[in-house]
Short mmCIF file of C-alpha atoms in Angstrom, two decimals:
data_model
loop_
_atom_site.label_atom_id
_atom_site.label_comp_id
_atom_site.label_asym_id
_atom_site.label_seq_id
_atom_site.Cartn_x
_atom_site.Cartn_y
_atom_site.Cartn_z
CA MET A 1 20.04 -105.98 42.20
CA MET A 2 20.40 -106.51 45.95
CA PRO A 3 18.53 -109.49 47.39
CA ARG A 4 14.96 -108.76 48.38
CA ALA A 5 13.26 -110.15 51.47
CA ALA A 6 10.81 -111.91 49.19
CA ALA A 7 9.40 -114.01 51.99
CA GLY A 8 8.29 -110.86 53.70
CA ILE A 9 5.98 -109.73 50.90
CA VAL A 10 2.30 -110.43 50.43
CA ALA A 11 0.80 -109.06 47.27
CA GLY A 12 -2.55 -107.45 47.88
CA ALA A 13 -4.37 -109.25 45.11
CA LEU A 14 -7.74 -108.13 46.34
CA LEU A 15 -6.57 -104.54 46.08
CA ALA A 16 -5.68 -104.94 42.42
CA SER A 17 -9.23 -105.45 41.27
CA GLY A 18 -9.78 -101.77 40.64
CA ALA A 19 -12.51 -101.54 43.28
CA TRP A 20 -10.54 -98.82 44.99
CA GLY A 21 -10.98 -96.45 42.05
CA THR A 22 -8.42 -93.94 40.82
CA VAL A 23 -6.00 -92.01 42.98
CA ALA A 24 -6.97 -88.40 42.40
CA THR A 25 -4.53 -85.52 42.52
CA GLY A 26 -6.20 -82.16 42.69
CA SER A 27 -9.59 -82.03 41.02
CA SER A 28 -8.98 -84.76 38.44
CA PRO A 29 -6.88 -87.93 38.04
CA VAL A 30 -3.35 -87.43 36.75
CA ALA A 31 -2.31 -89.99 34.16
CA ALA A 32 1.29 -89.91 35.36
CA ALA A 33 0.18 -91.32 38.71
CA ASP A 34 -0.60 -94.62 36.97
CA LEU A 35 2.89 -94.92 35.48
CA HIS A 36 4.46 -98.27 36.38
CA LEU A 37 8.10 -98.90 35.55
CA ARG A 38 10.51 -101.75 36.13
CA GLY A 39 14.16 -100.90 36.38
CA GLN A 40 17.33 -100.88 38.45
CA LEU A 41 17.91 -99.20 41.79
CA SER A 42 20.09 -96.69 39.97
CA ASP A 43 17.05 -95.60 37.94
CA ILE A 44 15.71 -93.96 41.10
CA GLN A 45 17.28 -90.53 40.79
CA HIS A 46 15.26 -88.83 43.53
CA VAL A 47 14.23 -90.04 46.99
CA VAL A 48 11.68 -87.82 48.75
CA VAL A 49 10.99 -88.51 52.44
CA ILE A 50 7.84 -86.93 53.92
CA TYR A 51 8.05 -87.18 57.71
CA GLN A 52 4.73 -86.88 59.56
CA GLU A 53 3.85 -87.06 63.23
CA ASN A 54 2.62 -89.33 65.97
CA TRP A 55 0.41 -92.21 64.86
CA SER A 56 0.88 -95.93 65.38
CA PHE A 57 0.16 -98.32 62.54
CA ASP A 58 -2.99 -99.76 64.11
CA SER A 59 -4.35 -96.30 64.94
CA LEU A 60 -4.54 -95.44 61.21
CA TYR A 61 -4.33 -98.66 59.19
CA GLY A 62 -5.63 -101.31 61.56
CA ARG A 63 -8.53 -101.86 59.12
CA PHE A 64 -6.46 -101.77 55.91
CA PRO A 65 -7.26 -104.82 53.72
CA GLY A 66 -4.46 -107.39 53.77
CA ALA A 67 -2.49 -105.64 56.52
CA ARG A 68 -1.68 -107.05 59.94
CA GLY A 69 -4.15 -104.96 61.90
CA TRP A 70 -6.89 -105.15 64.50
CA ALA A 71 -8.26 -108.46 63.20
CA ASP A 72 -4.92 -110.01 64.07
CA ALA A 73 -4.69 -108.46 67.53
CA GLY A 74 -6.72 -110.99 69.50
CA ARG A 75 -7.68 -110.17 73.06
CA ILE A 76 -6.13 -106.91 74.28
CA THR A 77 -5.09 -106.64 77.91
CA GLN A 78 -3.97 -103.49 79.69
CA VAL A 79 -2.82 -103.53 83.31
CA ASP A 80 -2.44 -100.97 86.05
CA GLY A 81 0.78 -100.14 87.90
CA ARG A 82 0.47 -103.28 90.04
CA GLY A 83 -0.16 -105.56 87.07
CA ALA A 84 -3.90 -105.98 87.61
CA PRO A 85 -6.03 -105.97 84.42
CA LEU A 86 -7.93 -102.77 83.71
CA THR A 87 -11.65 -103.14 83.07
CA SER A 88 -12.38 -99.76 81.47
CA LEU A 89 -10.65 -96.74 79.96
CA PRO A 90 -10.33 -93.42 81.78
CA GLN A 91 -11.95 -90.26 80.49
CA PRO A 92 -9.77 -88.72 77.76
CA VAL A 93 -8.59 -85.17 78.32
CA GLY A 94 -8.76 -82.47 75.68
CA GLU A 95 -6.36 -80.08 74.00
CA ASP A 96 -5.31 -78.37 77.23
CA GLY A 97 -4.07 -81.68 78.63
CA LYS A 98 -6.16 -81.28 81.80
CA THR A 99 -9.87 -80.89 81.16
CA PRO A 100 -11.93 -84.02 80.40
CA ASP A 101 -13.02 -84.11 76.77
CA PRO A 102 -16.85 -84.13 76.90
CA ARG A 103 -17.08 -85.52 73.37
CA ILE A 104 -15.61 -88.89 74.41
CA PRO A 105 -17.30 -90.84 77.21
CA ALA A 106 -15.51 -92.25 80.22
CA GLY A 107 -15.62 -95.95 80.99
CA LEU A 108 -15.22 -97.30 77.46
CA PRO A 109 -14.16 -100.97 77.31
CA VAL A 110 -10.47 -101.83 77.11
CA GLN A 111 -10.55 -102.46 73.40
CA PRO A 112 -9.90 -100.47 70.22
CA TYR A 113 -12.58 -97.91 69.41
CA ASP A 114 -13.31 -95.79 66.36
CA LEU A 115 -12.53 -92.22 67.36
CA SER A 116 -14.57 -90.84 64.46
CA ARG A 117 -17.71 -91.77 66.44
CA PHE A 118 -16.83 -88.88 68.75
CA VAL A 119 -14.33 -86.62 66.94
CA PRO A 120 -14.21 -86.42 63.13
CA PRO A 121 -10.77 -86.66 61.48
CA ASP A 122 -10.87 -82.93 60.77
CA GLY A 123 -11.21 -82.23 64.51
CA VAL A 124 -8.54 -81.71 67.15
CA THR A 125 -8.14 -84.10 70.08
CA GLY A 126 -5.92 -84.13 73.12
CA ASP A 127 -2.29 -85.23 72.97
CA LEU A 128 -0.65 -88.21 74.70
CA VAL A 129 2.73 -88.61 76.40
CA HIS A 130 5.42 -89.94 74.05
CA ARG A 131 8.81 -89.87 75.73
CA TYR A 132 11.87 -92.09 75.95
CA TYR A 133 11.39 -93.77 79.31
CA GLN A 134 7.59 -93.86 79.21
CA GLU A 135 7.41 -95.75 75.92
CA GLN A 136 9.65 -98.48 77.28
CA VAL A 137 7.30 -98.88 80.22
CA GLN A 138 4.31 -99.04 77.86
CA ILE A 139 5.94 -101.72 75.69
CA ASP A 140 6.68 -103.68 78.89
CA ARG A 141 9.21 -106.06 77.33
CA GLY A 142 7.00 -106.83 74.38
CA ARG A 143 3.76 -107.36 76.25
CA ASN A 144 2.42 -103.94 75.13
CA ASP A 145 0.14 -103.97 78.16
CA ARG A 146 0.89 -100.66 79.91
CA PHE A 147 -0.07 -98.14 77.26
CA VAL A 148 -3.04 -96.97 79.30
CA SER A 149 -1.51 -96.91 82.77
CA ALA A 150 1.77 -95.27 81.67
CA SER A 151 0.01 -92.54 79.69
CA ASP A 152 -1.16 -89.09 80.72
CA ASN A 153 -4.19 -89.56 78.45
CA GLY A 154 -4.90 -93.28 78.70
CA GLY A 155 -8.42 -92.94 77.37
CA LEU A 156 -7.02 -92.16 73.92
CA VAL A 157 -4.35 -94.82 73.53
CA LEU A 158 -6.73 -97.40 72.01
CA SER A 159 -8.55 -94.90 69.81
CA HIS A 160 -8.12 -95.07 66.05
CA TYR A 161 -9.31 -93.79 62.72
CA ASP A 162 -9.63 -95.85 59.56
CA ALA A 163 -7.34 -94.02 57.14
CA THR A 164 -7.81 -96.56 54.35
CA ALA A 165 -9.98 -94.16 52.32
CA MET A 166 -8.16 -90.99 53.37
CA PRO A 167 -5.71 -89.26 50.99
CA GLU A 168 -2.61 -91.11 52.15
CA GLY A 169 -4.56 -94.34 52.44
CA ARG A 170 -5.55 -94.05 48.78
CA LEU A 171 -1.89 -93.70 47.87
CA ALA A 172 -1.11 -96.78 49.96
CA ARG A 173 -3.85 -98.80 48.25
CA ASP A 174 -2.47 -98.00 44.81
CA HIS A 175 1.20 -98.44 45.73
CA VAL A 176 2.84 -100.01 48.82
CA LEU A 177 1.90 -100.00 52.48
CA ALA A 178 4.59 -101.40 54.81
CA ASP A 179 2.90 -102.96 57.84
CA ASN A 180 6.04 -104.06 59.71
CA PHE A 181 7.83 -100.69 60.02
CA PHE A 182 8.94 -99.50 63.48
CA HIS A 183 10.22 -96.13 64.60
CA SER A 184 13.89 -96.53 65.42
CA ALA A 185 14.14 -94.89 68.84
CA PHE A 186 12.00 -95.09 71.96
CA GLY A 187 10.18 -91.88 72.76
CA GLY A 188 9.31 -88.75 70.89
CA SER A 189 10.04 -86.59 67.91
CA PHE A 190 13.46 -85.23 68.88
CA LEU A 191 15.19 -88.59 69.15
CA ASN A 192 13.49 -90.14 66.14
CA HIS A 193 14.42 -87.17 63.97
CA MET A 194 17.99 -87.73 65.09
CA TRP A 195 17.82 -91.38 64.09
CA LEU A 196 16.41 -90.37 60.71
CA VAL A 197 19.49 -88.27 59.93
CA CYS A 198 22.37 -89.78 61.97
CA ALA A 199 21.17 -93.23 63.14
CA CYS A 200 22.39 -92.15 66.55
CA THR A 201 21.47 -90.92 69.99
CA PRO A 202 23.52 -87.74 70.45
CA ARG A 203 25.65 -87.14 73.50
CA TRP A 204 25.95 -83.79 75.30
CA ASP A 205 29.43 -82.39 74.64
CA THR A 206 30.72 -81.28 78.05
CA HIS A 207 33.73 -79.59 76.42
CA GLN A 208 31.33 -77.00 75.01
CA ALA A 209 28.96 -76.62 77.97
CA PRO A 210 28.28 -78.36 81.28
CA VAL A 211 25.34 -80.72 81.42
CA PRO A 212 22.38 -78.91 83.06
CA ALA A 213 21.82 -81.02 86.17
CA SER A 214 18.17 -80.01 86.44
CA LYS A 215 17.44 -81.65 83.07
CA VAL A 216 19.04 -85.02 83.80
CA ALA A 217 16.61 -87.87 84.39
CA GLN A 218 16.86 -89.67 87.71
CA LEU A 219 16.45 -93.45 87.80
CA GLY A 220 15.93 -95.82 90.70
CA PRO A 221 18.14 -98.86 91.39
CA ASP A 222 15.75 -100.99 89.32
CA GLY A 223 15.87 -98.56 86.40
CA SER A 224 12.47 -97.05 87.14
CA LEU A 225 11.99 -93.37 86.36
CA LEU A 226 12.04 -91.17 89.47
CA ARG A 227 12.31 -87.80 87.73
CA ASP A 228 12.06 -87.21 84.00
CA GLY A 229 14.44 -85.08 81.98
CA TYR A 230 15.75 -84.77 78.47
CA ILE A 231 19.24 -86.06 79.26
CA THR A 232 20.08 -89.58 80.47
CA PRO A 233 22.28 -90.02 83.57
CA ASP A 234 25.23 -90.83 81.28
CA GLY A 235 24.75 -87.73 79.14
CA HIS A 236 22.72 -88.73 76.08
CA VAL A 237 20.03 -86.36 74.82
CA VAL A 238 16.77 -88.29 74.38
CA ASN A 239 13.75 -86.01 74.87
CA THR A 240 12.54 -82.68 73.50
CA SER A 241 15.35 -80.15 73.56
CA PHE A 242 16.61 -77.22 71.48
CA THR A 243 19.84 -76.42 69.69
CA VAL A 244 22.27 -73.63 70.47
CA ASN A 245 21.85 -72.68 66.81
CA HIS A 246 18.87 -70.88 65.31
CA PRO A 247 16.00 -71.29 65.17
CA HIS A 248 15.19 -72.05 68.78
CA PRO A 249 12.54 -70.55 71.07
CA ALA A 250 13.29 -66.91 71.83
CA SER A 251 12.96 -67.55 75.57
CA PHE A 252 16.17 -69.59 75.45
CA ASP A 253 18.18 -66.49 74.53
CA ALA A 254 17.83 -65.30 78.12
CA PRO A 255 21.16 -65.63 80.00
CA ASP A 256 19.72 -68.09 82.53
CA GLN A 257 18.31 -70.31 79.74
CA ARG A 258 21.16 -70.55 77.23
CA GLY A 259 22.85 -73.25 79.28
CA LEU A 260 19.88 -75.52 78.52
CA LEU A 261 20.52 -75.45 74.77
CA VAL A 262 22.20 -78.52 73.26
CA PRO A 263 25.77 -77.73 72.15
CA ASN A 264 26.77 -78.40 68.55
CA LEU A 265 26.82 -82.08 67.63
CA ASP A 266 29.63 -83.68 65.64
CA GLU A 267 28.23 -87.12 64.82
CA PRO A 268 28.19 -87.90 61.06
CA THR A 269 24.84 -87.50 59.30
CA ILE A 270 23.33 -88.74 56.07
CA GLY A 271 23.69 -85.17 54.83
CA ASP A 272 27.45 -85.41 55.36
CA ARG A 273 27.61 -88.71 53.50
CA LEU A 274 25.62 -87.30 50.56
CA SER A 275 27.63 -84.07 50.38
CA ASP A 276 30.93 -85.91 50.52
CA ALA A 277 29.74 -88.08 47.62
CA GLY A 278 28.61 -85.07 45.60
CA VAL A 279 24.90 -85.95 45.82
CA PRO A 280 22.59 -82.90 46.09
CA TRP A 281 20.18 -82.96 49.04
CA ARG A 282 17.99 -80.62 51.11
CA TRP A 283 15.89 -80.61 54.27
CA TYR A 284 12.69 -78.66 53.57
CA ALA A 285 10.78 -77.49 56.66
CA GLY A 286 7.42 -75.78 56.75
CA GLY A 287 7.75 -72.38 58.43
CA TRP A 288 11.58 -72.45 58.36
CA ASP A 289 12.16 -68.99 56.89
CA ALA A 290 9.78 -67.29 59.31
CA ALA A 291 11.35 -69.11 62.26
CA LEU A 292 14.84 -67.98 61.21
CA GLN A 293 13.53 -64.42 61.09
CA GLY A 294 12.18 -64.68 64.64
CA ARG A 295 8.54 -64.93 63.49
CA ALA A 296 7.94 -68.63 64.07
CA ASP A 297 4.44 -69.93 63.48
CA SER A 298 2.75 -71.06 66.68
CA THR A 299 2.87 -74.66 65.42
CA PHE A 300 6.51 -74.58 64.24
CA GLN A 301 8.39 -77.27 66.15
CA PHE A 302 12.02 -76.28 66.74
CA HIS A 303 13.03 -79.79 67.83
CA HIS A 304 11.84 -81.24 64.50
CA GLN A 305 14.84 -79.68 62.70
CA PRO A 306 17.64 -82.20 63.36
CA PHE A 307 20.34 -80.91 61.02
CA ALA A 308 20.30 -77.54 62.82
CA PHE A 309 21.78 -79.31 65.87
CA PHE A 310 24.99 -80.24 64.03
CA ARG A 311 28.14 -78.14 63.80
CA ARG A 312 28.43 -78.65 60.06
CA TYR A 313 25.06 -76.85 59.64
CA ALA A 314 25.55 -74.30 62.41
CA ASP A 315 24.62 -70.64 62.17
CA GLY A 316 26.56 -68.81 59.48
CA THR A 317 27.74 -71.89 57.59
CA GLU A 318 27.41 -72.30 53.86
CA ALA A 319 26.10 -75.83 54.43
CA LYS A 320 23.17 -74.47 56.42
CA ARG A 321 22.31 -71.95 53.72
CA ARG A 322 22.54 -74.55 50.97
CA HIS A 323 20.88 -77.56 52.57
CA LEU A 324 18.28 -76.28 55.08
CA ALA A 325 15.35 -74.61 53.35
CA ASP A 326 11.72 -73.63 53.71
CA GLU A 327 9.15 -76.14 52.48
CA SER A 328 8.03 -73.64 49.84
CA ALA A 329 11.46 -74.07 48.23
CA PHE A 330 10.65 -77.71 47.55
CA LEU A 331 7.94 -76.78 45.05
CA ASP A 332 10.21 -74.09 43.61
CA ASP A 333 12.97 -76.64 43.11
CA LEU A 334 10.55 -79.18 41.69
CA HIS A 335 9.06 -76.75 39.17
CA ALA A 336 12.52 -75.49 38.18
CA HIS A 337 13.70 -79.08 37.53
CA ARG A 338 16.39 -78.92 40.21
CA LEU A 339 14.96 -81.54 42.56
CA PRO A 340 17.85 -82.89 44.67
CA GLY A 341 18.84 -86.51 44.81
CA VAL A 342 17.46 -86.70 48.35
CA SER A 343 14.75 -84.46 49.81
CA PHE A 344 13.43 -84.54 53.34
CA ILE A 345 10.12 -82.70 53.83
CA LYS A 346 9.06 -81.75 57.34
CA PRO A 347 5.64 -80.06 57.19
CA LEU A 348 4.72 -77.23 59.51
CA GLY A 349 2.90 -78.35 62.64
CA VAL A 350 -0.54 -77.50 61.34
CA ASP A 351 0.09 -79.90 58.42
CA ASN A 352 1.89 -82.74 60.22
CA GLU A 353 -1.10 -84.67 61.72
CA HIS A 354 0.17 -84.34 65.32
CA PRO A 355 -2.68 -84.82 67.83
CA GLY A 356 -3.18 -81.89 70.14
CA TYR A 357 -2.52 -79.09 67.68
CA ALA A 358 -3.18 -80.47 64.18
CA THR A 359 -5.92 -82.46 62.49
CA LEU A 360 -5.42 -85.77 60.79
CA LEU A 361 -7.29 -84.89 57.63
CA LYS A 362 -5.53 -81.58 56.98
CA GLY A 363 -2.17 -83.28 57.24
CA GLN A 364 -3.26 -86.08 54.92
CA ASP A 365 -4.48 -83.56 52.37
CA HIS A 366 -1.17 -81.72 52.58
CA VAL A 367 0.88 -84.86 51.96
CA ALA A 368 -1.34 -85.86 49.05
CA SER A 369 -0.88 -82.43 47.50
CA LEU A 370 2.91 -82.78 47.70
CA VAL A 371 2.77 -86.20 46.07
CA ALA A 372 0.43 -84.87 43.39
CA ALA A 373 2.89 -82.11 42.54
CA ILE A 374 5.66 -84.69 42.14
CA GLN A 375 3.46 -86.95 40.02
CA ALA A 376 2.63 -84.04 37.71
CA SER A 377 6.33 -83.26 37.13
CA PRO A 378 8.82 -84.81 34.70
CA GLU A 379 10.83 -85.95 37.75
CA TRP A 380 8.09 -88.39 38.69
CA ARG A 381 9.53 -91.00 36.30
CA SER A 382 12.66 -91.28 38.45
CA THR A 383 11.34 -90.59 41.96
CA ALA A 384 10.54 -92.66 45.04
CA VAL A 385 8.42 -91.04 47.76
CA ILE A 386 8.47 -92.47 51.28
CA ILE A 387 5.76 -91.26 53.66
CA THR A 388 6.16 -92.23 57.28
CA TYR A 389 5.77 -91.05 60.88
CA ASP A 390 8.43 -90.13 63.40
CA GLU A 391 6.82 -92.16 66.20
CA ASN A 392 3.54 -93.52 67.53
CA GLY A 393 2.59 -90.50 69.66
CA GLY A 394 1.73 -92.66 72.66
CA ARG A 395 -0.93 -94.69 70.84
CA TYR A 396 -1.20 -98.44 71.13
CA ASP A 397 -0.13 -100.97 68.52
CA HIS A 398 -0.65 -104.67 68.98
CA VAL A 399 2.61 -105.82 67.32
CA ALA A 400 5.53 -105.96 69.75
CA PRO A 401 8.70 -104.22 68.54
CA PRO A 402 11.52 -106.58 67.55
CA PRO A 403 14.50 -107.01 69.88
CA GLY A 404 16.94 -104.15 69.51
CA ASP A 405 19.32 -102.20 71.69
CA ARG A 406 19.20 -99.59 74.41
CA TRP A 407 17.62 -97.02 72.11
CA GLY A 408 14.93 -98.98 70.30
CA PRO A 409 13.23 -99.78 68.06
CA GLY A 410 9.90 -98.49 69.30
CA VAL A 411 6.30 -99.02 68.24
CA ARG A 412 5.11 -99.85 64.72
CA VAL A 413 4.19 -96.84 62.54
CA PRO A 414 2.74 -96.50 59.03
CA ALA A 415 5.04 -96.26 56.03
CA ILE A 416 3.91 -95.79 52.42
CA VAL A 417 6.07 -96.05 49.31
CA VAL A 418 4.82 -94.22 46.21
CA SER A 419 6.79 -94.45 42.98
CA PRO A 420 6.54 -95.55 39.34
CA PHE A 421 8.95 -98.29 40.45
CA ALA A 422 6.82 -99.31 43.45
CA ARG A 423 4.95 -102.57 43.27
CA ARG A 424 1.24 -102.06 42.84
CA HIS A 425 -1.45 -102.77 45.43
CA LEU A 426 1.04 -104.32 47.82
CA VAL A 427 1.10 -104.82 51.55
CA ASP A 428 4.78 -105.37 52.34
CA HIS A 429 5.41 -107.41 55.49
CA THR A 430 9.21 -107.02 55.45
CA ARG A 431 10.60 -105.79 58.75
CA TYR A 432 11.72 -102.17 58.48
CA GLU A 433 12.49 -99.30 60.82
CA THR A 434 13.21 -95.60 60.42
CA VAL A 435 16.85 -96.22 59.50
CA SER A 436 15.71 -98.45 56.63
CA ILE A 437 15.25 -95.14 54.81
CA LEU A 438 18.93 -94.39 55.40
CA ARG A 439 19.85 -97.87 54.21
CA LEU A 440 17.97 -97.32 50.95
CA ILE A 441 19.78 -94.02 50.38
CA GLU A 442 23.13 -95.59 51.30
CA ARG A 443 22.60 -98.52 48.94
CA ARG A 444 21.40 -96.31 46.10
CA TRP A 445 24.39 -93.96 46.25
CA ARG A 446 26.91 -96.45 47.68
CA LEU A 447 27.47 -94.57 50.90
CA GLU A 448 29.10 -95.86 54.06
CA PRO A 449 26.56 -96.70 56.78
CA LEU A 450 26.32 -94.36 59.74
CA GLY A 451 26.13 -97.11 62.34
CA GLU A 452 25.34 -100.73 63.04
CA ARG A 453 21.59 -100.32 62.99
CA ASP A 454 21.31 -98.79 59.50
CA ALA A 455 24.01 -101.15 58.20
CA GLU A 456 21.87 -104.13 59.21
CA ALA A 457 18.41 -102.76 58.35
CA ASN A 458 16.36 -103.97 55.40
CA ASP A 459 16.52 -101.27 52.75
CA LEU A 460 12.95 -100.99 51.40
CA THR A 461 13.88 -102.44 47.98
CA ALA A 462 11.28 -105.17 48.52
CA ALA A 463 8.69 -102.44 47.89
CA PHE A 464 10.03 -101.80 44.38
CA ASP A 465 9.78 -103.69 41.10
CA LEU A 466 13.48 -103.81 40.36
CA GLY A 467 15.24 -106.08 37.88
CA SER A 468 18.18 -108.29 38.72
#
């Protein structure tokens, strides 16, 4: 077995007492969920990645027993644009991004507050800015002190729910919660989905189309952001954008809009590595079929479909037909005993927990139902499920990201490992990031790394009970 970062593990002995009860799947406990196996990495025949949206670690698991959460945060300081400490939080705005949310008072202290006092976890709140340049300002070289002042909804950045007893939290209590897992790229969903599949920040190919000048960010001499955009001055695509392939918003088919679509990308992906090695894999997206047919659900997010940006999975290719599927096909494949070696599940917006258009509890229920279906199948005995979030969604976390490179890593996010091979009742303190998922897949199937970051990342094996 590969060496484990044993020093980075703290067993949650208090969690093992049974006080947490039984993890329920559906209306009654499933015996298979309690299966605990010890084996080799090669005994994991199926890796299922469920990729949710936009919560920092502290904003969901800051109260999780044994985790590095709010109790470890100490005094929290937030400063304004001049560096002066803030004394209160601004009024949060609601779903429209403009109107003050009357449910949440203005003038709350600059400290974490339980959002459930004002909005239950089955309610919808406003969204918060989560973009490439803004997150770097918020992190402020590791001081994490500009989350409020660099946000468009600063009154929400310190809000949190306690997800410990929610559906995903119950899975974490019975299996493994990683409390030192960071999203790999600064900013939002687009770039972090790219890092999940290619460990890269894509570059606009000027041989296919000129860079749209109106979408290029402008920076001052000191690197400060003068005008935002989704393309960096040197041509990298970092913020929300759409592919020249389908699906993309219908409005971009207009002649004056097509030049804004990202040309086909040619960087290698984990899908390429798996296919070249003969390992079956699929990306399952909620609402995919309807979006391809031009009937996209109002919460379908086109920029959450990273493989569609790549030439190998372009419109009309066999690879697209074979590997990019609707989420409903996941359950079909599972029930027909044709679960691929690697599955990525991207729930439809209404099920992905994203503030602003989804509710936390509905998304948690959806994830738990997917895990329950896996646990009830014969494939459960050889499966590892990884549940994590693309990025922090603009919410605060008290742990500074580790040193990295130009692209990240960004803020700490939750990650949960559920498997018969997972250690039980464990809080894993090993440092991970989004590309640690790639490293696990690469190690399991002996694939060449995609880049330096995934080659050097810890590979999540510390979360498993694997023999030597």
